[in-house]
XYZ file of C-alpha atoms in Angstrom:
422
model
C 34.546 -231.863 105.328
C 32.077 -233.855 103.292
C 32.785 -236.886 105.440
C 31.975 -234.988 108.641
C 28.709 -233.470 107.410
C 26.470 -236.585 107.677
C 27.658 -237.304 111.202
C 27.176 -233.716 112.268
C 23.748 -233.608 110.662
C 22.809 -236.850 112.421
C 23.879 -235.412 115.766
C 21.775 -232.308 115.182
C 18.731 -234.378 114.248
C 19.150 -236.612 117.318
C 19.445 -233.567 119.553
C 16.195 -232.221 118.106
C 14.263 -235.357 119.120
C 12.796 -235.652 122.628
C 14.820 -238.048 124.787
C 13.028 -241.195 125.895
C 12.286 -240.730 129.581
C 13.028 -243.890 131.530
C 11.362 -244.431 134.909
C 11.437 -247.199 137.463
C 7.949 -248.533 138.115
C 6.954 -250.473 141.196
C 4.589 -253.433 141.087
C 3.102 -255.368 143.989
C 4.556 -258.872 143.532
C 6.087 -261.079 146.225
C 9.325 -262.054 144.555
C 10.716 -263.695 147.690
C 8.108 -266.469 147.546
C 6.407 -268.760 145.051
C 5.544 -265.766 142.865
C 9.204 -265.143 141.950
C 9.261 -266.823 138.490
C 6.054 -265.049 137.506
C 7.348 -261.673 138.718
C 10.578 -262.177 136.777
C 8.668 -263.103 133.617
C 6.644 -259.888 133.826
C 9.781 -257.830 134.507
C 11.510 -259.276 131.448
C 8.525 -258.520 129.228
C 8.045 -254.991 130.535
C 11.706 -253.980 130.311
C 12.010 -255.429 126.807
C 8.953 -253.589 125.502
C 9.447 -250.225 127.238
C 12.428 -248.031 128.171
C 11.486 -248.393 131.835
C 12.688 -250.578 134.692
C 10.468 -252.605 137.010
C 10.917 -253.203 140.713
C 8.771 -255.272 143.050
C 7.096 -254.395 146.312
C 6.529 -257.191 148.813
C 2.992 -257.372 150.179
C 1.634 -259.055 153.334
C 0.141 -262.510 152.738
C -3.077 -261.748 154.634
C -5.649 -259.819 152.609
C -6.693 -257.529 155.463
C -3.074 -256.558 156.119
C -2.529 -255.911 152.410
C -5.601 -253.680 152.278
C -4.449 -251.755 155.362
C -1.061 -251.141 153.716
C -2.659 -249.870 150.504
C -4.903 -247.561 152.513
C -1.858 -246.127 154.325
C -0.103 -245.520 151.008
C -3.171 -243.867 149.505
C -3.837 -241.733 152.578
C -0.324 -240.308 152.153
C -0.860 -239.921 148.369
C 2.505 -241.598 147.987
C 3.466 -241.733 144.316
C 6.736 -243.537 145.034
C 5.383 -246.539 146.938
C 3.620 -248.577 144.244
C 2.353 -247.970 140.703
C 0.594 -251.224 139.778
C -1.172 -253.247 142.433
C -3.218 -256.399 142.783
C -6.531 -255.828 144.556
C -9.199 -258.174 145.814
C -12.404 -258.283 143.784
C -14.263 -256.726 146.736
C -11.925 -253.713 147.041
C -12.710 -252.021 143.722
C -15.501 -249.843 145.091
C -13.671 -249.311 148.384
C -10.479 -248.021 146.695
C -12.253 -246.309 143.790
C -10.972 -242.759 144.284
C -7.383 -243.977 144.596
C -7.438 -246.039 141.400
C -6.663 -244.564 137.991
C -9.554 -244.426 135.519
C -8.562 -247.007 132.892
C -11.649 -246.719 130.707
C -10.078 -245.240 127.591
C -6.930 -247.354 127.987
C -8.365 -250.873 128.377
C -12.011 -250.921 127.231
C -10.974 -252.894 124.134
C -10.040 -255.812 126.409
C -13.571 -256.408 127.719
C -14.508 -259.296 125.326
C -11.527 -261.330 126.562
C -12.842 -261.725 130.114
C -15.755 -263.331 131.951
C -18.544 -260.694 131.817
C -19.441 -260.555 135.517
C -15.784 -260.283 136.484
C -15.307 -257.349 134.125
C -18.488 -255.592 135.290
C -17.387 -255.898 138.909
C -14.499 -253.526 138.124
C -16.726 -250.729 136.799
C -17.565 -247.949 139.258
C -19.948 -245.194 138.121
C -19.413 -246.246 134.517
C -15.620 -246.088 134.714
C -13.234 -249.067 134.500
C -10.976 -249.118 137.548
C -9.177 -252.471 137.192
C -8.561 -255.387 134.841
C -9.134 -259.007 135.978
C -5.935 -260.854 136.826
C -7.237 -264.127 138.202
C -10.710 -265.450 138.824
C -12.154 -267.396 141.710
C -15.656 -268.655 142.437
C -17.420 -270.910 144.876
C -18.036 -274.465 143.697
C -19.401 -277.744 144.930
C -17.067 -280.700 145.425
C -18.450 -284.212 145.650
C -17.370 -287.820 146.040
C -17.767 -289.455 142.629
C -17.185 -292.922 144.055
C -19.962 -292.630 146.627
C -22.539 -291.300 144.191
C -21.725 -294.226 141.920
C -21.837 -296.679 144.835
C -25.340 -295.532 145.801
C -26.524 -295.061 142.200
C -27.100 -291.316 142.452
C -26.493 -288.564 139.905
C -24.750 -285.305 140.809
C -27.337 -282.891 142.260
C -28.644 -279.950 140.253
C -30.664 -278.337 143.048
C -30.254 -277.832 146.791
C -33.238 -280.111 147.240
C -31.416 -282.867 145.323
C -28.278 -282.326 147.400
C -30.204 -282.492 150.669
C -31.929 -285.736 149.710
C -28.755 -287.415 148.434
C -26.680 -286.240 151.394
C -29.279 -287.553 153.863
C -29.416 -290.937 152.153
C -25.677 -291.514 151.786
C -24.795 -290.108 155.217
C -27.120 -292.649 156.837
C -25.839 -295.510 154.685
C -22.175 -294.745 155.397
C -22.811 -294.434 159.113
C -24.725 -297.716 159.107
C -21.697 -299.226 157.394
C -19.465 -298.122 160.277
C -18.222 -294.623 159.332
C -19.791 -292.916 162.347
C -18.273 -289.458 161.713
C -19.458 -289.209 158.113
C -21.408 -286.097 157.071
C -23.417 -285.233 154.012
C -22.244 -281.639 153.518
C -19.648 -279.213 154.860
C -19.293 -275.492 154.117
C -18.057 -272.233 155.660
C -20.404 -271.426 158.551
C -18.257 -269.216 160.784
C -19.259 -265.560 161.123
C -16.712 -264.020 158.707
C -16.382 -262.996 155.042
C -16.489 -266.634 153.921
C -20.017 -266.992 155.273
C -21.012 -263.854 153.355
C -19.924 -265.710 150.227
C -21.975 -268.791 151.128
C -25.022 -266.712 152.060
C -24.693 -264.825 148.772
C -24.832 -268.119 146.862
C -27.820 -269.454 148.778
C -29.874 -266.288 148.275
C -28.942 -265.740 144.625
C -29.559 -269.422 143.777
C -33.186 -269.040 144.937
C -33.595 -265.885 142.792
C -33.478 -263.810 145.966
C -31.162 -261.179 144.487
C -27.785 -259.856 145.573
C -28.701 -258.014 148.828
C -27.889 -254.676 147.140
C -28.440 -254.359 143.399
C -25.951 -252.707 140.991
C -27.846 -249.409 141.269
C -27.362 -249.414 145.047
C -30.914 -250.379 146.063
C -31.330 -252.670 149.087
C -33.220 -255.748 147.837
C -32.692 -258.450 150.467
C -36.133 -258.418 152.120
C -38.021 -260.873 149.916
C -39.575 -264.354 150.394
C -37.060 -266.138 148.163
C -34.117 -264.846 150.185
C -35.848 -265.941 153.393
C -36.471 -269.404 151.949
C -32.808 -269.738 151.015
C -31.667 -268.978 154.565
C -34.242 -271.315 156.110
C -33.091 -274.095 153.783
C -29.471 -273.612 154.858
C -30.462 -273.655 158.522
C -32.133 -277.033 158.015
C -28.742 -278.589 157.174
C -27.053 -277.755 160.499
C -27.174 -280.768 162.795
C -28.729 -282.968 160.097
C -26.484 -283.330 157.036
C -23.868 -280.867 158.330
C -22.218 -281.005 161.762
C -23.147 -278.317 164.273
C -19.432 -277.576 164.320
C -19.760 -276.258 160.756
C -20.630 -272.937 162.357
C -16.971 -272.648 163.273
C -15.634 -273.757 159.883
C -13.650 -271.643 157.473
C -12.271 -272.970 154.164
C -9.543 -275.128 155.641
C -11.717 -276.766 158.304
C -14.204 -277.726 155.599
C -11.450 -279.091 153.387
C -9.915 -281.118 156.212
C -13.187 -282.969 156.835
C -13.853 -283.567 153.147
C -10.299 -284.520 152.222
C -10.125 -286.936 155.133
C -13.031 -288.812 153.546
C -15.619 -287.739 156.122
C -18.042 -285.791 153.904
C -19.959 -286.342 150.675
C -20.278 -282.713 149.510
C -18.180 -279.614 150.201
C -18.580 -275.996 149.178
C -15.160 -274.396 148.661
C -12.942 -272.470 146.218
C -10.904 -273.837 143.276
C -7.664 -273.977 145.293
C -8.950 -277.031 147.132
C -9.029 -279.236 144.034
C -5.300 -279.763 143.640
C -4.993 -280.429 147.370
C -7.623 -283.164 147.206
C -5.552 -284.765 144.417
C -2.290 -284.748 146.368
C -0.494 -288.104 146.559
C -1.262 -288.311 150.294
C -4.951 -287.415 149.977
C -7.389 -290.180 151.029
C -9.853 -288.985 148.353
C -7.398 -288.689 145.478
C -9.094 -289.612 142.180
C -12.515 -289.701 143.840
C -13.473 -286.020 143.652
C -15.722 -284.270 141.156
C -16.686 -280.607 140.811
C -20.145 -279.116 140.214
C -21.647 -275.645 139.915
C -23.329 -274.417 143.096
C -26.811 -276.030 143.066
C -29.903 -274.113 142.031
C -32.639 -273.150 144.475
C -35.308 -275.391 142.991
C -35.868 -276.084 139.314
C -36.432 -272.400 138.512
C -33.371 -271.248 140.457
C -29.856 -270.277 139.375
C -26.370 -271.766 139.580
C -24.955 -268.825 141.526
C -21.315 -268.994 142.632
C -19.847 -266.055 144.528
C -17.197 -264.272 142.488
C -13.707 -264.010 143.925
C -10.291 -263.263 142.517
C -7.744 -260.488 142.103
C -7.560 -257.523 139.747
C -4.723 -255.372 138.407
C -5.067 -251.632 138.868
C -2.968 -248.446 138.756
C -2.524 -246.051 141.658
C -3.912 -242.644 140.796
C -0.769 -241.222 142.417
C 1.583 -242.999 139.985
C 4.124 -240.617 138.477
C 4.110 -242.477 135.159
C 0.528 -243.633 134.563
C 1.093 -244.388 130.869
C 3.875 -246.861 131.632
C 1.773 -248.339 134.436
C -1.111 -248.880 132.005
C 1.303 -250.618 129.623
C 2.254 -252.962 132.468
C -1.406 -253.688 133.233
C -1.980 -254.554 129.579
C 0.944 -257.005 129.716
C -0.547 -258.537 132.867
C -3.896 -258.896 131.117
C -2.513 -260.804 128.118
C -3.374 -264.427 127.539
C 0.284 -265.465 127.598
C 0.885 -263.778 130.961
C -2.192 -265.244 132.610
C -1.357 -268.648 131.165
C 2.137 -268.327 132.637
C 0.643 -267.532 136.071
C -1.457 -270.676 135.866
C 1.364 -272.926 134.671
C 3.684 -271.679 137.409
C 1.274 -271.160 140.292
C -2.004 -272.903 139.476
C -3.853 -269.549 139.532
C -7.113 -269.799 137.499
C -6.864 -267.275 134.642
C -9.402 -264.511 134.207
C -9.142 -264.605 130.405
C -11.629 -266.926 128.734
C -9.342 -267.967 125.861
C -6.786 -269.568 128.170
C -9.266 -272.335 128.972
C -8.977 -273.581 125.376
C -5.165 -273.589 125.442
C -3.764 -277.081 124.801
C -0.974 -276.764 127.380
C -3.379 -275.523 130.035
C -5.808 -278.361 129.328
C -2.979 -280.917 129.412
C -1.756 -279.660 132.787
C -5.224 -279.398 134.300
C -8.062 -281.224 132.517
C -10.313 -280.351 135.463
C -10.070 -276.637 134.615
C -12.624 -277.056 131.853
C -15.143 -277.981 134.576
C -14.491 -274.644 136.267
C -15.143 -272.494 133.202
C -18.952 -272.573 133.432
C -18.745 -271.864 137.158
C -16.608 -268.775 136.549
C -18.851 -267.590 133.719
C -21.909 -267.522 136.014
C -20.197 -266.152 139.122
C -22.134 -263.494 141.050
C -20.272 -260.444 142.409
C -20.766 -259.471 146.028
C -22.347 -256.000 146.416
C -18.932 -254.444 147.043
C -18.802 -252.136 144.033
C -22.163 -250.345 144.577
C -21.647 -250.067 148.359
C -18.089 -248.769 147.927
C -16.263 -247.884 151.164
C -19.152 -249.198 153.254
C -18.900 -252.755 151.966
C -17.025 -254.052 155.055
C -20.043 -253.030 157.151
C -22.396 -254.549 154.569
C -20.516 -257.844 154.554
C -20.502 -257.999 158.351
C -24.259 -257.461 158.372
C -24.638 -260.203 155.746
C -22.664 -262.860 157.577
C -24.170 -261.996 160.956
C -27.667 -262.384 159.491
C -26.689 -265.739 158.011
C -25.144 -266.859 161.279
C -28.266 -265.889 163.229
C -30.406 -268.100 160.984
C -27.964 -271.036 161.032
C -27.828 -270.876 164.841
C -31.594 -270.729 165.214
C -31.611 -267.231 166.698
C -33.760 -265.953 163.827
C -35.917 -267.281 161.044
C -35.101 -266.413 157.466
C -38.063 -264.029 157.395
C -36.885 -262.188 160.509
C -33.302 -262.065 159.295
C -34.022 -260.512 155.893
C -36.325 -257.888 157.418
C -33.731 -256.943 160.055
C -30.973 -256.964 157.447
C -32.926 -254.612 155.210
C -33.149 -252.110 158.085
C -29.431 -252.439 158.862
C -28.342 -251.989 155.269
C -30.543 -248.925 154.830
C -29.047 -247.402 157.977
C -25.526 -248.117 156.707
C -26.386 -246.557 153.358
C -27.986 -243.428 154.726
C -28.813 -241.070 151.879
C -26.317 -242.763 149.540
C -23.414 -245.210 149.486
C -20.127 -243.409 150.089
């Protein structure tokens, strides 16, 4: 009897304890593609550190299709579809009411991330997502040509314009008739909103709508920025630039037919491909300032990790987000996929620096990145962005001056806002 007592007592004690409840969480991660090793790494970590299982939900590649799918899921308040999702930096305000308030769960992580990226994810004082990867506009340039013509990398748009004019003429005189000084994204779409944002902010013209929701675009510095950009079309930039998106710009630059290019970090590795005509000849700069008293203002991009407010196990979902926010996880994403990490400490990692020495050049760009006014304008940001890029396009095409465009844009944004941003 004495031998049975401890076992019986142990069984009674075990029965008195609450059983660990195991759930299966769903995370948006495209395991059928290049993301597979990263998804599997996260799954292994999560299932080792919690009693739960992790499954993956395939998402469309196109951002607009992904957003439409999330909106369908949220409209149905579907708690079984996805728990943890990756959202574009400009969707935080748009999806606010469908995203779990993470404030008390992740506020300790704030010092680990680039400040502007973290602030972008705060809606009405509440943290709605944690940065997963960071992106920002940057200026690419031909190191060999600046050296050839004894020029230093430009610090201002005025410097860039002068250098581009000089070297474009010299290269054309030397026989390269299709050479241009500068290419960027000039088509009327979200990419032009990003470019316009950089031009205006670099001249201290503000961010169109400030963090408090006030419309601020109608000012002389913003008008000057747009007029300066318009002066490039047909001079140092081809008129065809008004049909360029990211890949059209990259094709011209990577083919060796442009001195400067505004683009995103993804383009760097492509310019260094073994087949690239400009391999080893490309440098990276912050977006130029608007005059000596201006700012280096790159538009913030990237993706954030958030939790659906309809998740049936929000605590486990938050645990997964914290794993995704760790330095080791974001380092793994970079090593496997080349995705620029959102955590600042990863840029000092020896393995990261060995794999990509150029990444150190990006750090200052990311640190100074300027968020688009998506968080304060919330669900109305798509209309705001359309108004932004249409105003920019009107100035580039000569349909309006900068002064006319910012005045008209102020009226449009105030009409979109109404009494308040919704």
